[in-house]
């Protein structure tokens, strides 16, 4: 520890000739009054127990406040415990008492609403008159199932419709369409600017096969030479000059490079 303090004192302080790098490389000085940590918590332990004599029990010293806190909490003065039994004891006077008119009024059941109708029974009860009644002609008509017209099936074939005979008359078969019907039956003509889809395989004309590229196309088709790459490439692009290596920072740059004062915390002194 003394040798480290001596080395710290021998180093020169921050002068105008020293650079920022020299200042940052200097170790942090040890504050005055610093005490090094003990090597072990059992170092110079003089509290060893003497087992040569009789062993005495440990004596506890309890304060008045600790004695007060160790006591159980008192029950509230208005606290009423649970009843000893769920069966209430009814007195003889309560057994022979007569209810007042008000109590009798309150004990009566609530009357039902005037529009209340009880729930209908699950099984309907049919009266004898309904059992012996006769249905009217209208009810018998409505009770009949609905009838549907039969499907039209040819007499000569009940399976394949292609075997049916045509229902067209001979006059309809020999009829001639009018000019208007013929005009409407013609398909719609495509637009005048309509172009059909190009074929998948393009046909190259003979003129294109025998054509020669121009001078400009030949220049663009030629690969780039190595000399052109060398002209663009700069070997000294990332090289640090000797002047930049020995340059010294200005006071403003040194001030900006220093840490903020509020983030500096001094080491605690014991």
Short mmCIF file of C-alpha atoms in Angstrom, two decimals:
data_model
loop_
_atom_site.label_atom_id
_atom_site.label_comp_id
_atom_site.label_asym_id
_atom_site.label_seq_id
_atom_site.Cartn_x
_atom_site.Cartn_y
_atom_site.Cartn_z
CA UNK A 1 0.00 0.00 0.00
CA UNK A 2 2.83 2.44 0.93
CA UNK A 3 4.69 1.58 -2.27
CA UNK A 4 1.56 2.31 -4.32
CA UNK A 5 1.11 5.71 -2.61
CA UNK A 6 4.80 6.48 -3.21
CA UNK A 7 4.45 5.66 -6.90
CA UNK A 8 1.42 7.85 -7.09
CA UNK A 9 3.21 10.78 -5.49
CA UNK A 10 6.25 10.42 -7.75
CA UNK A 11 4.14 10.74 -10.95
CA UNK A 12 3.94 14.30 -12.22
CA UNK A 13 0.67 16.14 -11.98
CA UNK A 14 -1.35 17.46 -14.88
CA UNK A 15 0.83 19.99 -16.67
CA UNK A 16 0.55 21.83 -19.94
CA UNK A 17 3.13 19.52 -21.57
CA UNK A 18 1.29 16.28 -20.63
CA UNK A 19 -1.30 15.05 -23.11
CA UNK A 20 -4.85 13.85 -22.54
CA UNK A 21 -3.78 10.23 -23.06
CA UNK A 22 -1.14 10.51 -20.32
CA UNK A 23 -3.71 12.00 -17.96
CA UNK A 24 -6.24 9.22 -18.61
CA UNK A 25 -3.59 6.48 -18.28
CA UNK A 26 -2.58 7.65 -14.78
CA UNK A 27 -4.24 5.44 -12.06
CA UNK A 28 -6.75 6.94 -9.69
CA UNK A 29 -5.05 8.17 -6.45
CA UNK A 30 -5.99 6.54 -3.15
CA UNK A 31 -7.85 8.97 -0.87
CA UNK A 32 -6.40 10.01 2.46
CA UNK A 33 -7.53 7.85 5.37
CA UNK A 34 -8.44 4.80 3.27
CA UNK A 35 -8.50 1.53 5.23
CA UNK A 36 -7.99 -1.75 3.42
CA UNK A 37 -10.52 -4.58 3.91
CA UNK A 38 -9.77 -7.25 6.47
CA UNK A 39 -8.63 -10.58 5.12
CA UNK A 40 -11.19 -12.57 7.13
CA UNK A 41 -13.99 -11.95 9.58
CA UNK A 42 -12.25 -14.43 11.93
CA UNK A 43 -9.03 -12.42 12.01
CA UNK A 44 -7.89 -11.57 15.61
CA UNK A 45 -11.01 -13.10 17.13
CA UNK A 46 -10.84 -12.62 20.90
CA UNK A 47 -14.42 -13.69 21.57
CA UNK A 48 -13.74 -17.43 21.88
CA UNK A 49 -15.84 -19.12 24.54
CA UNK A 50 -14.16 -20.69 27.55
CA UNK A 51 -15.33 -24.29 27.95
CA UNK A 52 -13.10 -25.10 30.89
CA UNK A 53 -15.61 -24.00 33.55
CA UNK A 54 -19.33 -24.71 34.05
CA UNK A 55 -21.57 -23.71 31.13
CA UNK A 56 -24.04 -21.00 32.09
CA UNK A 57 -27.25 -20.42 30.15
CA UNK A 58 -27.57 -17.36 27.97
CA UNK A 59 -29.22 -14.44 29.72
CA UNK A 60 -31.68 -12.35 27.74
CA UNK A 61 -32.10 -8.67 28.52
CA UNK A 62 -35.66 -7.62 27.58
CA UNK A 63 -36.74 -4.00 27.68
CA UNK A 64 -40.10 -2.79 28.92
CA UNK A 65 -41.26 -2.09 25.36
CA UNK A 66 -40.33 -5.60 24.21
CA UNK A 67 -42.18 -7.06 27.20
CA UNK A 68 -45.24 -5.00 26.25
CA UNK A 69 -45.14 -6.13 22.62
CA UNK A 70 -44.83 -9.79 23.64
CA UNK A 71 -48.18 -9.71 25.45
CA UNK A 72 -51.25 -11.00 23.59
CA UNK A 73 -53.79 -8.50 22.30
CA UNK A 74 -56.66 -7.72 24.69
CA UNK A 75 -60.23 -8.42 23.61
CA UNK A 76 -62.40 -5.39 22.85
CA UNK A 77 -64.70 -4.30 25.61
CA UNK A 78 -67.81 -4.59 23.41
CA UNK A 79 -66.90 -8.03 22.05
CA UNK A 80 -69.60 -10.69 22.35
CA UNK A 81 -68.63 -14.28 21.89
CA UNK A 82 -70.57 -16.96 20.03
CA UNK A 83 -73.71 -18.40 21.51
CA UNK A 84 -73.10 -21.59 23.48
CA UNK A 85 -75.78 -23.49 21.49
CA UNK A 86 -77.79 -22.87 18.27
CA UNK A 87 -81.03 -23.73 20.16
CA UNK A 88 -82.69 -20.59 21.51
CA UNK A 89 -84.50 -20.79 24.80
CA UNK A 90 -88.06 -19.47 24.46
CA UNK A 91 -89.62 -18.12 27.62
CA UNK A 92 -93.08 -19.18 28.87
CA UNK A 93 -94.40 -15.63 28.37
CA UNK A 94 -93.39 -15.70 24.71
CA UNK A 95 -95.10 -19.08 24.28
CA UNK A 96 -98.43 -17.84 25.67
CA UNK A 97 -98.30 -14.36 24.07
CA UNK A 98 -101.03 -13.23 21.65
CA UNK A 99 -100.10 -11.57 18.33
CA UNK A 100 -101.34 -8.02 17.68
CA UNK A 101 -103.47 -7.05 14.70
CA UNK A 102 -100.43 -5.54 12.98
CA UNK A 103 -98.41 -8.76 13.35
CA UNK A 104 -101.35 -10.77 11.97
CA UNK A 105 -101.58 -8.40 8.99
CA UNK A 106 -97.87 -8.77 8.24
CA UNK A 107 -98.06 -12.56 8.58
CA UNK A 108 -100.66 -12.86 5.84
CA UNK A 109 -99.40 -14.08 2.45
CA UNK A 110 -99.10 -11.56 -0.36
CA UNK A 111 -102.17 -11.67 -2.63
CA UNK A 112 -101.74 -12.62 -6.28
CA UNK A 113 -102.11 -10.11 -9.11
CA UNK A 114 -105.55 -9.83 -10.64
CA UNK A 115 -104.17 -10.84 -14.07
CA UNK A 116 -102.17 -13.77 -12.74
CA UNK A 117 -102.77 -17.06 -14.54
CA UNK A 118 -101.36 -20.30 -13.14
CA UNK A 119 -99.11 -22.45 -15.30
CA UNK A 120 -100.81 -24.79 -17.72
CA UNK A 121 -100.66 -28.48 -16.93
CA UNK A 122 -98.38 -30.71 -18.95
CA UNK A 123 -101.24 -33.07 -19.85
CA UNK A 124 -104.21 -31.33 -21.46
CA UNK A 125 -107.63 -32.33 -20.21
CA UNK A 126 -110.13 -32.88 -23.04
CA UNK A 127 -113.70 -32.31 -22.12
CA UNK A 128 -116.44 -34.81 -22.89
CA UNK A 129 -118.11 -32.36 -25.28
CA UNK A 130 -114.91 -32.07 -27.32
CA UNK A 131 -114.59 -35.85 -27.44
CA UNK A 132 -118.14 -36.28 -28.85
CA UNK A 133 -118.02 -33.25 -31.22
CA UNK A 134 -118.30 -33.69 -35.00
CA UNK A 135 -116.01 -31.79 -37.41
CA UNK A 136 -117.48 -29.35 -39.91
CA UNK A 137 -117.05 -29.65 -43.69
CA UNK A 138 -114.42 -26.89 -43.67
CA UNK A 139 -112.32 -28.62 -41.02
CA UNK A 140 -112.49 -31.88 -42.97
CA UNK A 141 -111.32 -30.03 -46.10
CA UNK A 142 -108.36 -28.50 -44.26
CA UNK A 143 -107.50 -31.86 -42.71
CA UNK A 144 -106.93 -33.47 -46.10
CA UNK A 145 -103.26 -33.71 -47.19
CA UNK A 146 -102.05 -31.43 -49.97
CA UNK A 147 -101.90 -33.04 -53.42
CA UNK A 148 -99.24 -32.26 -56.01
CA UNK A 149 -99.41 -32.64 -59.78
CA UNK A 150 -97.47 -35.65 -61.08
CA UNK A 151 -94.17 -35.11 -62.86
CA UNK A 152 -94.26 -35.00 -66.60
CA UNK A 153 -92.70 -38.22 -67.79
CA UNK A 154 -92.84 -39.44 -71.35
CA UNK A 155 -94.84 -42.54 -71.89
CA UNK A 156 -92.29 -44.19 -74.12
CA UNK A 157 -89.33 -43.65 -71.74
CA UNK A 158 -89.37 -43.12 -67.96
CA UNK A 159 -85.56 -43.08 -67.47
CA UNK A 160 -83.52 -41.24 -70.11
CA UNK A 161 -84.67 -37.83 -71.25
CA UNK A 162 -82.64 -38.21 -74.46
CA UNK A 163 -85.06 -40.88 -75.64
CA UNK A 164 -88.11 -38.66 -75.39
CA UNK A 165 -89.92 -37.70 -78.52
CA UNK A 166 -89.91 -34.01 -79.39
CA UNK A 167 -93.03 -31.98 -78.56
CA UNK A 168 -92.38 -29.51 -81.38
CA UNK A 169 -94.96 -29.32 -84.08
CA UNK A 170 -94.15 -29.92 -87.71
CA UNK A 171 -94.87 -26.27 -88.50
CA UNK A 172 -92.33 -25.13 -85.90
CA UNK A 173 -89.73 -27.48 -87.33
CA UNK A 174 -90.21 -26.09 -90.87
CA UNK A 175 -90.45 -22.40 -89.84
CA UNK A 176 -88.04 -19.81 -91.25
CA UNK A 177 -86.43 -17.17 -89.03
CA UNK A 178 -87.04 -13.50 -89.75
CA UNK A 179 -84.29 -11.01 -90.60
CA UNK A 180 -84.36 -9.59 -87.07
CA UNK A 181 -83.89 -13.04 -85.49
CA UNK A 182 -81.00 -13.75 -87.82
CA UNK A 183 -79.36 -10.44 -86.89
CA UNK A 184 -79.71 -11.15 -83.17
CA UNK A 185 -78.29 -14.65 -83.58
CA UNK A 186 -75.04 -13.37 -85.06
CA UNK A 187 -72.10 -13.39 -82.54
CA UNK A 188 -70.76 -10.08 -81.24
CA UNK A 189 -67.79 -8.78 -83.21
CA UNK A 190 -64.56 -8.01 -81.30
CA UNK A 191 -63.40 -4.42 -80.78
CA UNK A 192 -61.42 -2.83 -83.59
CA UNK A 193 -58.41 -2.39 -81.25
CA UNK A 194 -58.56 -5.95 -79.94
CA UNK A 195 -55.33 -7.93 -80.19
CA UNK A 196 -55.09 -11.64 -79.63
CA UNK A 197 -52.62 -13.11 -77.14
CA UNK A 198 -49.06 -13.58 -78.32
CA UNK A 199 -47.78 -17.12 -78.73
CA UNK A 200 -45.53 -18.59 -76.06
CA UNK A 201 -42.67 -19.12 -78.52
CA UNK A 202 -41.67 -15.91 -80.28
CA UNK A 203 -40.51 -16.22 -83.84
CA UNK A 204 -37.29 -14.34 -84.57
CA UNK A 205 -37.23 -12.81 -87.99
CA UNK A 206 -34.42 -13.47 -90.45
CA UNK A 207 -33.45 -9.80 -90.43
CA UNK A 208 -32.96 -9.91 -86.65
CA UNK A 209 -30.82 -13.02 -86.95
CA UNK A 210 -28.51 -11.41 -89.51
CA UNK A 211 -28.30 -7.95 -87.91
CA UNK A 212 -25.02 -6.64 -86.42
CA UNK A 213 -24.80 -4.70 -83.10
CA UNK A 214 -23.78 -1.07 -83.17
CA UNK A 215 -20.53 0.30 -81.75
CA UNK A 216 -22.28 1.58 -78.63
CA UNK A 217 -23.86 -1.79 -77.91
CA UNK A 218 -20.48 -3.48 -78.31
CA UNK A 219 -18.95 -1.05 -75.80
CA UNK A 220 -21.68 -1.73 -73.27
CA UNK A 221 -21.41 -5.49 -73.77
CA UNK A 222 -17.68 -5.53 -73.13
CA UNK A 223 -16.77 -6.49 -69.48
CA UNK A 224 -15.09 -3.94 -67.26
CA UNK A 225 -11.28 -4.20 -67.30
CA UNK A 226 -9.06 -4.52 -64.23
CA UNK A 227 -7.40 -1.17 -64.96
CA UNK A 228 -10.73 0.59 -64.47
CA UNK A 229 -11.11 -1.06 -61.09
CA UNK A 230 -7.61 0.08 -60.12
CA UNK A 231 -8.45 3.66 -61.05
CA UNK A 232 -11.44 3.72 -58.71
CA UNK A 233 -9.72 1.87 -55.83
CA UNK A 234 -7.72 4.03 -53.39
CA UNK A 235 -5.11 2.16 -51.36
CA UNK A 236 -4.63 5.00 -48.85
CA UNK A 237 -8.34 5.45 -48.19
CA UNK A 238 -8.10 4.08 -44.61
CA UNK A 239 -4.48 4.91 -43.91
CA UNK A 240 -3.78 7.18 -40.90
CA UNK A 241 -1.20 9.83 -41.55
CA UNK A 242 1.78 10.45 -39.27
CA UNK A 243 0.50 13.94 -38.46
CA UNK A 244 -2.82 12.52 -37.23
CA UNK A 245 -1.00 10.08 -34.96
CA UNK A 246 0.99 12.79 -33.10
CA UNK A 247 -1.77 15.40 -33.10
CA UNK A 248 -2.87 16.89 -29.77
CA UNK A 249 -6.46 17.64 -28.89
CA UNK A 250 -7.55 21.21 -28.32
CA UNK A 251 -8.75 22.31 -24.86
CA UNK A 252 -12.34 22.23 -26.13
CA UNK A 253 -12.05 18.62 -27.33
CA UNK A 254 -10.39 17.66 -24.02
CA UNK A 255 -13.29 19.31 -22.17
CA UNK A 256 -15.88 17.39 -24.25
CA UNK A 257 -13.99 14.10 -23.75
CA UNK A 258 -14.04 14.42 -19.95
CA UNK A 259 -16.93 12.61 -18.13
CA UNK A 260 -19.78 14.59 -16.62
CA UNK A 261 -19.12 15.84 -13.06
CA UNK A 262 -22.50 14.56 -11.82
CA UNK A 263 -21.55 11.02 -12.84
CA UNK A 264 -18.30 11.02 -10.86
CA UNK A 265 -18.54 9.47 -7.41
CA UNK A 266 -15.63 9.61 -4.96
CA UNK A 267 -14.63 6.44 -3.16
CA UNK A 268 -15.96 6.24 0.40
CA UNK A 269 -13.42 6.94 3.11
CA UNK A 270 -13.71 4.81 6.26
#
